[in-house]
Coordinates of C-alpha atoms in Angstrom, one line a residue:
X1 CA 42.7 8.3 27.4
X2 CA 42.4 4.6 27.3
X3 CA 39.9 4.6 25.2
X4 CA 41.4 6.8 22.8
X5 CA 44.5 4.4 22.7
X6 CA 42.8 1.3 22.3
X7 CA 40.5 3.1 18.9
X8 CA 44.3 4.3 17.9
X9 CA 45.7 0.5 18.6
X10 CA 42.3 -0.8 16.6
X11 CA 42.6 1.2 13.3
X12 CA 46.6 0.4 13.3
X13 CA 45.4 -3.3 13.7
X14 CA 43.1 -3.1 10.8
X15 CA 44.9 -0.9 8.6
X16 CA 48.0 -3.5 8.6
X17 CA 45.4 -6.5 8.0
X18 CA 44.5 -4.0 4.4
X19 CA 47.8 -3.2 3.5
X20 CA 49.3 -6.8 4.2
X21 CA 46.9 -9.3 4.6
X22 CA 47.5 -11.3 1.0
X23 CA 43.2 -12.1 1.5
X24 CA 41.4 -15.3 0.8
X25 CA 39.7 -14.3 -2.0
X26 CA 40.8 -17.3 -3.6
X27 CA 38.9 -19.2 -1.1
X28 CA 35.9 -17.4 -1.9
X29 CA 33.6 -18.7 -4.6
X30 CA 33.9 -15.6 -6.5
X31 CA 30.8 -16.3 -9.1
X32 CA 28.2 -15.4 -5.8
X33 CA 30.2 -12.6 -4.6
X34 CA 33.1 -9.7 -4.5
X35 CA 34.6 -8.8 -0.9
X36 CA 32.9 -8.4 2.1
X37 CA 30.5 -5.4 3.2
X38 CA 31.2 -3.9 6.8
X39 CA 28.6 -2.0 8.9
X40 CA 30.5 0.3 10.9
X41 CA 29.3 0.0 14.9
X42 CA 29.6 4.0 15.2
X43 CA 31.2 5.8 12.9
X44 CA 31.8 8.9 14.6
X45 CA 34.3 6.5 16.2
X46 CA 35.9 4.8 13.8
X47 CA 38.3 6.8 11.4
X48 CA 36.8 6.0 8.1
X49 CA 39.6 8.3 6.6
X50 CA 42.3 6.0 7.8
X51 CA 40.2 3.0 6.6
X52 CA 40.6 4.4 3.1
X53 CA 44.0 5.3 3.2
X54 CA 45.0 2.0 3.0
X55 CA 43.7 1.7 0.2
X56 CA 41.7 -1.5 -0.3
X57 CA 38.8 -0.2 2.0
X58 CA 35.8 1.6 0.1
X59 CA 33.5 3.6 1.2
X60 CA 30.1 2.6 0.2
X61 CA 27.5 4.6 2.0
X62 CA 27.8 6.4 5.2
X63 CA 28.7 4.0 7.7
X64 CA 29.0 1.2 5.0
X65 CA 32.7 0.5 3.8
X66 CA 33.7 -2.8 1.3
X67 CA 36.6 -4.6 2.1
X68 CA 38.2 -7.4 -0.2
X69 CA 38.7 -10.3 1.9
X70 CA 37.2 -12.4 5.2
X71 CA 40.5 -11.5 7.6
X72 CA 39.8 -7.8 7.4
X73 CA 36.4 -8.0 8.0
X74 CA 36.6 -10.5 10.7
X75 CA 39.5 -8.7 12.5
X76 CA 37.2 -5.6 12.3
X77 CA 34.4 -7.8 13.8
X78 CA 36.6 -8.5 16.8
X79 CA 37.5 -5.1 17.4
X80 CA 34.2 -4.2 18.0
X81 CA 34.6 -1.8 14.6
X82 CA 31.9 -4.0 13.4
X83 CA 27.7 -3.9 13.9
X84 CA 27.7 -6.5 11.0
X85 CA 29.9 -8.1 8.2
X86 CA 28.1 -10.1 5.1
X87 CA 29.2 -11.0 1.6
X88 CA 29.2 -7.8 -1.1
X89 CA 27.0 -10.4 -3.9
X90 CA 27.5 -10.2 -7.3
X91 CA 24.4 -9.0 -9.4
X92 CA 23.1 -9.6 -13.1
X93 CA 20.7 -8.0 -15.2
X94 CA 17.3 -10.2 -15.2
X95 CA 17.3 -11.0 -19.5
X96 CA 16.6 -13.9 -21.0
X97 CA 16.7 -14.9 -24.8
X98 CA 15.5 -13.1 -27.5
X99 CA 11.7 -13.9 -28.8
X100 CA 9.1 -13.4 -31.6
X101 CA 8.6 -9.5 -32.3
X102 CA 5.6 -7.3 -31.4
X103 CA 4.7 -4.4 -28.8
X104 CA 2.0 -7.2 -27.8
X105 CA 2.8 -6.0 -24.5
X106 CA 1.1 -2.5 -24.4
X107 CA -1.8 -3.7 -26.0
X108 CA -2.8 -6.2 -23.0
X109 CA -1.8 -3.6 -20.2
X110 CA -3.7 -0.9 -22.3
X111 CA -1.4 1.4 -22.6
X112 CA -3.3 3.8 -25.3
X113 CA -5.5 4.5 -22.0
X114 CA -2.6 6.6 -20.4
X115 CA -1.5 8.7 -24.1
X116 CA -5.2 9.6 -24.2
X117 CA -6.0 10.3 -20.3
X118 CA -7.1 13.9 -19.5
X119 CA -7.7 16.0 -16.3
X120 CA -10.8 18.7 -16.2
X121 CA -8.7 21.1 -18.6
X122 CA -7.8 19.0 -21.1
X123 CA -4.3 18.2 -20.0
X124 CA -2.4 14.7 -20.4
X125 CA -2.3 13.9 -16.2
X126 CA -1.1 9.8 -16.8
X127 CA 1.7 10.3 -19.0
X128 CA 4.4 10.5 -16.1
X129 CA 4.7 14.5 -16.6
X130 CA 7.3 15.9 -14.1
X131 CA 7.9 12.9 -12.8
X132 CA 11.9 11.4 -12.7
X133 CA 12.2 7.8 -12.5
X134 CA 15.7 6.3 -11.9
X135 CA 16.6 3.3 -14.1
X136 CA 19.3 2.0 -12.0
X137 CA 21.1 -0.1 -14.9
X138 CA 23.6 -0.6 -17.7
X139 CA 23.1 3.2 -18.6
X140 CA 21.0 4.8 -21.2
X141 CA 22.2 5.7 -24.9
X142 CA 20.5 9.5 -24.4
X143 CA 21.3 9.8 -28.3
X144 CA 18.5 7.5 -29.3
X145 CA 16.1 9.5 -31.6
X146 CA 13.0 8.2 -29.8
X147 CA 13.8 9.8 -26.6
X148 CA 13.0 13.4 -25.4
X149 CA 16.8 14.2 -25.5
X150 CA 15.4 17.4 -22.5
X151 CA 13.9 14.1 -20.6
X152 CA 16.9 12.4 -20.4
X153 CA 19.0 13.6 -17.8
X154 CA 23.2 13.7 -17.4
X155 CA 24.6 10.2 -16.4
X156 CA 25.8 9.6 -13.1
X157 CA 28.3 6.1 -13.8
X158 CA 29.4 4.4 -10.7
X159 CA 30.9 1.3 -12.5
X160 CA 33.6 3.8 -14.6
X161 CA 32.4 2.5 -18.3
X162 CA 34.0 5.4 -20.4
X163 CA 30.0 6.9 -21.4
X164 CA 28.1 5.9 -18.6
X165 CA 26.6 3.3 -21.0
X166 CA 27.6 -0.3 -20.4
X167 CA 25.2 -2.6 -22.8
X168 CA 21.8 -2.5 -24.3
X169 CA 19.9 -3.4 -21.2
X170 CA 19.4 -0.3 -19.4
X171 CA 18.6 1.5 -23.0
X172 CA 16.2 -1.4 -23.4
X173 CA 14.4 -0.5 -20.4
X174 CA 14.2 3.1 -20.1
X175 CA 12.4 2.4 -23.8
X176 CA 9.3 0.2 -21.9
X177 CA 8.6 3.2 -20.1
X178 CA 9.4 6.4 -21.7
X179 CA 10.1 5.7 -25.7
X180 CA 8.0 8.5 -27.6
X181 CA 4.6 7.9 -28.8
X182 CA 3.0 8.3 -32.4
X183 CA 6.0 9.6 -34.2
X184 CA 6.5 7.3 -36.3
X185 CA 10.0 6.4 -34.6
X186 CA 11.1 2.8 -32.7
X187 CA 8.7 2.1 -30.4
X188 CA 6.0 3.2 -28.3
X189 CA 6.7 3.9 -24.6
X190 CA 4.2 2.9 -21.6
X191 CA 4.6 7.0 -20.0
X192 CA 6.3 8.8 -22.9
X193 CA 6.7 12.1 -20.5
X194 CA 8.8 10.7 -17.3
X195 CA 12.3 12.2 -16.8
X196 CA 15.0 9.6 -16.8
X197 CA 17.8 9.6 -14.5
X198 CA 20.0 6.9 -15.7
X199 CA 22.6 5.8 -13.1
X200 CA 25.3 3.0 -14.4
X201 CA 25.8 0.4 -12.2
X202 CA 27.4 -2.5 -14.6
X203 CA 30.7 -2.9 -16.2
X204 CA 30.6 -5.9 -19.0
X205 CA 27.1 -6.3 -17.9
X206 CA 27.9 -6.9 -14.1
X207 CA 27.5 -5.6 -10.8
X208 CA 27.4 -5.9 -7.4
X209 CA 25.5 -5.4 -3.8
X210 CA 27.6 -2.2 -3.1
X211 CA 27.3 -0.7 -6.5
X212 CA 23.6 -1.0 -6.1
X213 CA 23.4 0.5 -3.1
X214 CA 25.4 3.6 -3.8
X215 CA 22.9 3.9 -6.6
X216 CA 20.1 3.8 -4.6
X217 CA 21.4 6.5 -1.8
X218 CA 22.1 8.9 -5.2
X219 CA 18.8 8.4 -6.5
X220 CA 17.1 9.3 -2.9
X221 CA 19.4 12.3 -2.4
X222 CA 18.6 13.1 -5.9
X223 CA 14.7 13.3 -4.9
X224 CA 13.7 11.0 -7.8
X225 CA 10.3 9.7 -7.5
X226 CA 10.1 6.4 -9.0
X227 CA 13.4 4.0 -9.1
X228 CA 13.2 1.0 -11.2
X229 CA 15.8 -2.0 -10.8
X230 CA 15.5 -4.8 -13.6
X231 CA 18.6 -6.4 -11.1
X232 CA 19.1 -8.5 -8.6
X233 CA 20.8 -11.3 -7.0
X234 CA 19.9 -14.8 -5.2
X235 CA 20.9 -13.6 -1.8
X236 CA 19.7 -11.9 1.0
X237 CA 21.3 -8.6 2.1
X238 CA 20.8 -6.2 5.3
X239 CA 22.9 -3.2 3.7
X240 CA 20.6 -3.4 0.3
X241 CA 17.9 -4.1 2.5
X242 CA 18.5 -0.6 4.4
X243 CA 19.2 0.8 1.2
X244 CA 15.9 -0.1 0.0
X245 CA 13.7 0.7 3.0
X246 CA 15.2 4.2 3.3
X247 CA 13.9 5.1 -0.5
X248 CA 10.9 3.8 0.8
X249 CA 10.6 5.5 4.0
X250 CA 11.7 8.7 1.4
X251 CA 8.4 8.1 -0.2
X252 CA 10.0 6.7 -3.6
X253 CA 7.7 4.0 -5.4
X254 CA 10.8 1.0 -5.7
X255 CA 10.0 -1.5 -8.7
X256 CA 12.0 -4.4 -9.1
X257 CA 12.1 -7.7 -11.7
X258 CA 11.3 -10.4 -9.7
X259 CA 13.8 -12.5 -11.3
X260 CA 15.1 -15.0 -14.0
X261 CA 15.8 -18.7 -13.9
X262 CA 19.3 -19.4 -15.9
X263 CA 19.0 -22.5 -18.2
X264 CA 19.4 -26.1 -16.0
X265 CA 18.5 -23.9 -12.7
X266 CA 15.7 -25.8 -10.4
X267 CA 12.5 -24.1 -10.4
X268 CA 10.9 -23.6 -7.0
X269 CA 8.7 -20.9 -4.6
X270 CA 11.7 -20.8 -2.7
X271 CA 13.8 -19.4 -4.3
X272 CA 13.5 -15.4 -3.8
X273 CA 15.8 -12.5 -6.1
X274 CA 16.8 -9.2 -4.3
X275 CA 16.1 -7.0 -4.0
X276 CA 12.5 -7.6 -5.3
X277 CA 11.6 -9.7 -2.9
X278 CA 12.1 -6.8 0.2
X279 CA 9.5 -5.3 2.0
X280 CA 8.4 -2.2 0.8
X281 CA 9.6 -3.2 -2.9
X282 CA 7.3 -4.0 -5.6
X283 CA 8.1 -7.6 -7.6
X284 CA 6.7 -8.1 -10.7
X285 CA 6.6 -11.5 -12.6
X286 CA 6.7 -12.1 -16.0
X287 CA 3.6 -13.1 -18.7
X288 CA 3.7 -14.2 -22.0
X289 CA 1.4 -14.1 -25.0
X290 CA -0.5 -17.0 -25.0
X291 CA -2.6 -17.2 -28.4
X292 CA -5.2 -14.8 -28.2
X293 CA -4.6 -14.8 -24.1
X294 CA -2.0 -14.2 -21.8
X295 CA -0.2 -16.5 -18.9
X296 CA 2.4 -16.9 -16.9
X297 CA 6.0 -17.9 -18.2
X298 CA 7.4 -20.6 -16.3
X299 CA 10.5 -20.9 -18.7
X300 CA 12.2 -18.0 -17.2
X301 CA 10.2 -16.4 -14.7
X302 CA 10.8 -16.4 -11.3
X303 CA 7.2 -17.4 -8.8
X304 CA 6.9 -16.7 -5.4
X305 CA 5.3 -15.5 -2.5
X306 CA 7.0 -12.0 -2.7
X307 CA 5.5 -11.3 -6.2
X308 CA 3.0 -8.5 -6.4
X309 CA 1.7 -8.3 -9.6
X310 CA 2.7 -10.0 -13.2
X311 CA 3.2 -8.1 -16.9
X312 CA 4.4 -8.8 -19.9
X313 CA 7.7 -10.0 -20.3
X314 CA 7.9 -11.8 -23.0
X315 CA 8.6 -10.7 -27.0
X316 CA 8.9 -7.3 -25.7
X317 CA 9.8 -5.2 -28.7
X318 CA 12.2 -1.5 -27.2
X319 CA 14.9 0.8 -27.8
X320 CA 18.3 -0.6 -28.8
X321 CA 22.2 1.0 -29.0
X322 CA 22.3 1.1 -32.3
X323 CA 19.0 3.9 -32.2
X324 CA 16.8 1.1 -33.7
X325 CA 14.6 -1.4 -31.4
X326 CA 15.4 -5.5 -30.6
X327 CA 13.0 -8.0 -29.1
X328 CA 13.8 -9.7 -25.6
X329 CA 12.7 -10.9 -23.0
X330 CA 13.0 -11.4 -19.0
X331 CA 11.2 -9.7 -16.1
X332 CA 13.7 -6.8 -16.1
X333 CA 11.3 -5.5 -19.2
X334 CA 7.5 -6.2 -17.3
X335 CA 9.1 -4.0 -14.3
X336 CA 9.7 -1.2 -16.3
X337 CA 5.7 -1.6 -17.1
X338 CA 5.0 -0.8 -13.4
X339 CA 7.6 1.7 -13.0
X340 CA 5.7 3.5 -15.5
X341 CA 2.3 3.5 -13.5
X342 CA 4.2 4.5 -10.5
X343 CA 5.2 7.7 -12.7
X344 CA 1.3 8.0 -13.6
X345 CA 0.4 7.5 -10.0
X346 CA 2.7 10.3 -9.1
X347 CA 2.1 12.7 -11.5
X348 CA -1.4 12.8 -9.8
X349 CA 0.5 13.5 -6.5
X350 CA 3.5 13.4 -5.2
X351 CA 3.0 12.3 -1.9
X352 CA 1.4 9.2 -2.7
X353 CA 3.1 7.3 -0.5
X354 CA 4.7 3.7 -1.7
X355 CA 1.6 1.3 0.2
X356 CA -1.3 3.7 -1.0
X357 CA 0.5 3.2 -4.9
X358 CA 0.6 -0.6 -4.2
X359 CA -2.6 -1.1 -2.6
X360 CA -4.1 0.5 -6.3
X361 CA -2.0 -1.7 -8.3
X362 CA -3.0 -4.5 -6.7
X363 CA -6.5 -3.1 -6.4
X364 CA -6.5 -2.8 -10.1
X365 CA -4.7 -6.1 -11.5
X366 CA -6.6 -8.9 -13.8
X367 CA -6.7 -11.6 -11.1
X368 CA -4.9 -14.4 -13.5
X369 CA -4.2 -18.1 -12.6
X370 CA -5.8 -19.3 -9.0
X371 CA -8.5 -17.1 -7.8
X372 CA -7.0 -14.5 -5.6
X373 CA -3.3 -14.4 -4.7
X374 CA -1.2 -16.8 -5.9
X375 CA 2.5 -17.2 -6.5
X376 CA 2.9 -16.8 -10.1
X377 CA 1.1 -13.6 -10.8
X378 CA 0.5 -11.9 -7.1
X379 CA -2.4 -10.1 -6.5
X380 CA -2.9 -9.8 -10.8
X381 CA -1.9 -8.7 -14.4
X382 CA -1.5 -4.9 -14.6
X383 CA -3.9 -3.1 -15.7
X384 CA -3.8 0.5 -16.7
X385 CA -7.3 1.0 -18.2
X386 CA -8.5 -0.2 -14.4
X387 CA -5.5 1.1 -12.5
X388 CA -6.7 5.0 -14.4
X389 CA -10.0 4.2 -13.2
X390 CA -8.6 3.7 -9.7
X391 CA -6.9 6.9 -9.7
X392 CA -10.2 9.0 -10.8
X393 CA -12.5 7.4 -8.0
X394 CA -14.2 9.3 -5.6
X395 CA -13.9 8.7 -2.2
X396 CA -17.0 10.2 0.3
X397 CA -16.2 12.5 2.9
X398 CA -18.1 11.6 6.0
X399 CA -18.5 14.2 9.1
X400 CA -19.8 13.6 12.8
X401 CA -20.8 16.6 14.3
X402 CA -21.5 14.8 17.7
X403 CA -24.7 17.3 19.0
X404 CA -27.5 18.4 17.2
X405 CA -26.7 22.0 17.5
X406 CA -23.6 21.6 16.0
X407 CA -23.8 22.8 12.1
X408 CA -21.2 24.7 9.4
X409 CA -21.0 28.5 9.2
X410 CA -23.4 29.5 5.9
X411 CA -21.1 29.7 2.9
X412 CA -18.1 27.3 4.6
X413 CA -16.6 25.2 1.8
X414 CA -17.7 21.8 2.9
X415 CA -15.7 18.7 1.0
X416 CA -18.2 16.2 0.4
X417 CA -16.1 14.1 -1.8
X418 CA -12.4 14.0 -3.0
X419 CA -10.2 12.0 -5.1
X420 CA -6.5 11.3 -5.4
X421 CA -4.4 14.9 -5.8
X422 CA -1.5 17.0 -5.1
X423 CA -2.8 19.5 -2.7
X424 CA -4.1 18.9 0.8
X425 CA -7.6 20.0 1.1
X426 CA -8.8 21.3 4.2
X427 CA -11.5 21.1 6.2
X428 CA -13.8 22.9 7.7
X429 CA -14.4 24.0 11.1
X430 CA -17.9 23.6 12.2
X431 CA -19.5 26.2 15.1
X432 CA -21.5 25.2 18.3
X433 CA -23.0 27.3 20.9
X434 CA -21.2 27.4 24.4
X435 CA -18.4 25.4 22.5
X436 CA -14.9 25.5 21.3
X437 CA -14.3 23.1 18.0
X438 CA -11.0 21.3 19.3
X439 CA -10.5 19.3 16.0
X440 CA -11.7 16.4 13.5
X441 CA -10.7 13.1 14.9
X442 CA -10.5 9.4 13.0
X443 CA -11.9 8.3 15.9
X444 CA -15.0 8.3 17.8
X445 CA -13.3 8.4 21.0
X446 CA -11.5 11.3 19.8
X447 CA -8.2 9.7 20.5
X448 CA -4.6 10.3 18.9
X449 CA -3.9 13.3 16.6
X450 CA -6.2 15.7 15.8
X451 CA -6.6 16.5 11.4
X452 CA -6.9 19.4 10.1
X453 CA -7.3 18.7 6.3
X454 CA -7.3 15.4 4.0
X455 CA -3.7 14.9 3.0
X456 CA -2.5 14.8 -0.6
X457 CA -2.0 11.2 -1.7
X458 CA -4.4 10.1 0.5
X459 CA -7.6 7.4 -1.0
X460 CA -10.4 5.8 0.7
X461 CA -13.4 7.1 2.6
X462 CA -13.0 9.1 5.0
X463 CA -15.6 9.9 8.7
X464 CA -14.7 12.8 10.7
X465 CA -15.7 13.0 14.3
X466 CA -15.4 16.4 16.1
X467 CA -14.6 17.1 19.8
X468 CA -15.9 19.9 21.5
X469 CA -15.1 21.8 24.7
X470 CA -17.7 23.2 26.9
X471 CA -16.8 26.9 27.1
X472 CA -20.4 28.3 28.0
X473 CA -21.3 29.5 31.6
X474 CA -24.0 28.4 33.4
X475 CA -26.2 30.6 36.7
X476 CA -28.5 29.9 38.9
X477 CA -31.1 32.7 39.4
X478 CA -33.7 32.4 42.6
X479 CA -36.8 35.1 42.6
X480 CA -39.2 36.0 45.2
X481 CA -43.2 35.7 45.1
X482 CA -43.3 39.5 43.8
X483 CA -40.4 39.0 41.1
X484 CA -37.8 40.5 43.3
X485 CA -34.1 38.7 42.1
X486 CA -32.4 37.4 45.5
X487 CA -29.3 35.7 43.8
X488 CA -27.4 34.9 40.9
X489 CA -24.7 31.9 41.3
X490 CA -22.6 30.7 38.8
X491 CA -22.5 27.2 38.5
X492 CA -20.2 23.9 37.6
X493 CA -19.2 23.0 34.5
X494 CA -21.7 20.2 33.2
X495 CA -24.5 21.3 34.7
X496 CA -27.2 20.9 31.8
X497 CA -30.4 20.1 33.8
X498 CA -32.0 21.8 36.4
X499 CA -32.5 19.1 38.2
X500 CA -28.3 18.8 38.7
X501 CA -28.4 22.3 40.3
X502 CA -27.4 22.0 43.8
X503 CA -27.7 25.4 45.7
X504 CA -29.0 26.8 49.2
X505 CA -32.3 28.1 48.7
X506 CA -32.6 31.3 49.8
X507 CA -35.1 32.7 52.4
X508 CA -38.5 34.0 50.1
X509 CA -37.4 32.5 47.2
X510 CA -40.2 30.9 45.0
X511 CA -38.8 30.5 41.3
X512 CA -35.9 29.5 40.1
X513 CA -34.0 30.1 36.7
X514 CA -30.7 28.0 35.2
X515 CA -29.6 30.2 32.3
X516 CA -26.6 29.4 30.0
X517 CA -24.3 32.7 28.5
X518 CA -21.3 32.5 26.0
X519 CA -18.1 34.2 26.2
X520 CA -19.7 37.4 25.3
X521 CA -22.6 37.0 27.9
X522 CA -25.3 36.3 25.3
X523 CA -27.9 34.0 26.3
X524 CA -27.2 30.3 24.8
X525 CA -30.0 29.0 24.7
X526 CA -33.8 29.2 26.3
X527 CA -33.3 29.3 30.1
X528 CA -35.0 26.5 32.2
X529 CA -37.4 27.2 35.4
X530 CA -38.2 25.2 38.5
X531 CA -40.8 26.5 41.5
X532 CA -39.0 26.6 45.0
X533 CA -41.3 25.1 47.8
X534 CA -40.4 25.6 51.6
X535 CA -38.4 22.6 52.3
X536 CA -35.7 24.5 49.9
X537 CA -35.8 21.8 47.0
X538 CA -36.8 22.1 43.5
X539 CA -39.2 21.1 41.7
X540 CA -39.4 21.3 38.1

């Protein structure tokens, strides 16, 4: 009862703050951020409907709630309401000027690889086929006559623009990956097949960190595939953080522009955007055409140690409102680049999971600038000639049988190779006699979990080692000098040599006989004899 009295007393308490509290928001420096974000401790406890019913307390996410000023979220901290409070940043699309015209940029990725990419029957397999991307963004004009209107699907607008289209940036970028090739129309797009899911998270081309998030939860709950985010902001945030690692941990392939400098703003490895610079979250830089080469540009471009690969960013020629194409540039249009290898990725399979897709991306990259990693184009340039040539390898299958007579059944389907694919592949139970097959191990040792087929989205060679259990019987036979049998005993488990038998010799015995039998009582294997002298020993 006391408990329940003081939880009454503590949403009364806060509720009063949110209806009268007149806020500090004028205190705040309202260009980094909008209100405050509030983790809930346990909200099974806390009565988020009575939160919201006064009415300047928004539900966010489950758990999550914005408030609009410091009191309320403080006064919630110290009535234990809280796990965590922290600012609810403002966000901008990553643009920058506008630049010389050209679709330069598919040319040095090499695009034309993916539009002409076939599987064994002929089929398109790295044009994002069945794949749904989420351009978390300003919206998408659907109408524009170089999308595949069916590939486009319905809006979801969490910023309340009146279409679900707020400005020309999310159009812009939807175009980079999934414009329509070789009809003569706008421009081409890097993986003309993907499914858009455009989700409007800016009003007058802002956002913020609790916008973003509730984007990101619909996206996961929607069971996209690939989410790109040309956004971000300068700071640091736990409940975009979460956000972000649970599309991960969902198995979504997050790409994110690594940022833009604003003109006069110090340049420096220090300074990080988010959410690209999250674990989990691939950051891509920004190149530009460089004469008849390509390099970093510093003029915009955020570098840092976050960054995992670089592409063009620069004079990148897409889709515009008015259903025509404009030029721009930033690294929210080499993102969109990735995002649409992350579609080709998982059009080959769909459980690729996000550190096997980045471990090929990197795998793949032109290694640009200092040799190896460095901070201004991460592990590379994309690369989508190499990065298709890293989705067809072959990868060797590898088994340890652990005992000579240990084989495959005639006619088992024995996976020698495999590549990167949709399906799991099983694989195939060897036989030994006087054995049970227990299961192909990872390890020698045979430790931790037991596999039973090579998972789809797996890569890399793979060695199998199997475990066995001894399930033969093994007896101990004496004879007499005229080939009388005195005895038959059956004996221990691991005995495999005679001389480990350990019997009593019986009186007139002269031969003996170890003999091994399966479950049926077939003989195993050729027996073994030793002769029996009088001092009831053996002797082999």
């Amino acid at each position: 009862m006391r408990r329940l009295g003081y939880r009454a007393l503590a949403l009364l308490t806060v509720a009063s703050v949110l209806l009268l509290s007149p806020g500090r928001a004028a205190e705040q420096p309202e260009t980094e951020f909008d209100g405050y974000l509030v983790r809930l401790s346990d909200p099974r406890e806390w009565n988020g409907p009575v939160l919201l019913s006064a009415g300047t307390c928004e539900e966010v996410s489950d758990g999550l709630y914005r408030v609009e000023d410091l009191e309320t979220a403080q006064a919630m901290d110290q009535l234990g309401m809280a796990e965590y409070y922290e600012p609810n940043y403002r966000l901008e699309l990553l643009e920058s000027g506008s630049y010389m015209p050209a679709q330069w940029n598919l040319l040095t990725v090499h695009a034309q690889t993916a539009w002409e990419h076939t599987d064994g029957q002929g089929a398109y397999d790295m044009r994002g086929t069945g794949v749904t991307v989420a351009v978390i963004d300003s919206g998408v004009y659907r109408e524009h006559p170089d999308f595949k209107q069916e590939h486009i699907l319905d809006y979801y607008d969490l910023a309340g623009t009146d279409d679900g289209v707020d400005v020309w940036h999310g159009t812009f970028v939807a175009g980079v990956i999934a414009a329509q090739v070789n009809n003569a129309l706008g421009v081409d797009g890097v993986a003309p097949d993907v499914t858009i899911l455009p989700i409007c998270v800016t009003k007058n081309g802002g956002s913020d960190t609790a916008l973003l998030i509730q984007a990101i939860d619909y996206a996961v709950k929607q069971g996209v595939d690939v989410i790109n985010l040309s956004i971000g902001g300068k700071y640091g945030n736990e409940s975009l953080k979460k956000a972000c690692q649970d599309a991960v941990d969902a198995g979504i392939l997050v790409i994110a522009a690594a940022g833009n400098y604003k003109s006069g703003e110090t340049k420096s490895s220090a300074c990080y955007m988010y959410p690209a610079s999250y674990d989990g979250v691939v950051s891509v830089s920004a190149c530009k055409q460089d004469g008849e080469t390509v390099s970093f540009d510093s003029s915009y471009s955020y570098f840092n140690d976050r960054v995992t690969v670089a592409a063009p960013g620069t004079g990148v020629q897409s889709l515009y409102l008015d259903g025509g194409t404009a030029t721009k540039q930033g690294t929210s249009f080499a993102a969109p680049v990735v995002t649409a290898m992350a579609a080709m990725a998982k059009q080959r399979s769909r459980a690729i999971a996000p550190e096997t897709f980045t471990a090929l991306l990197c795998g793949s990259a032109v290694d640009l600038g200092e040799a190896g990693y460095d901070l201004y184009y991460g592990f590379g340039l994309a690369d989508i000639a190499a990065f298709a040539g890293a989705l067809d390898r072959s990868y060797s299958v590898t088994y340890r049988l652990g005992a000579e007579d240990a084989a495959f059944a005639p006619g088992a389907q024995v996976p020698r190779a495999y590549a990167l694919g949709p399906e799991d592949i099983p694989l195939p139970e060897p036989v030994r006699p006087g054995y049970r097959f227990l299961g192909w191990y990872e390890t020698e040792d045979a430790s931790g979990t037991p596999v039973g087929e090579l998972p789809a989205g797996c890569v890399g060679d793979k060695t199998y080692y199997a475990a066995w259990s001894d399930v033969s019987t093994r007896y101990f036979a004496q004879y007499a000098s005229d080939g009388r049998l005195l005895a038959v005993e059956q004996l221990p488990q691991g005995t495999d040599r005679i001389a480990d038998v350990e019997v009593e010799i019986r009186d007139g015995a002269v031969l003996g006989s170890l003999f091994w039998v399966d479950e049926t009582g077939a003989p195993l294997r050729e027996a073994e004899y030793a002769l029996l002298n009088g001092t009831r020993t053996l002797e082999s």
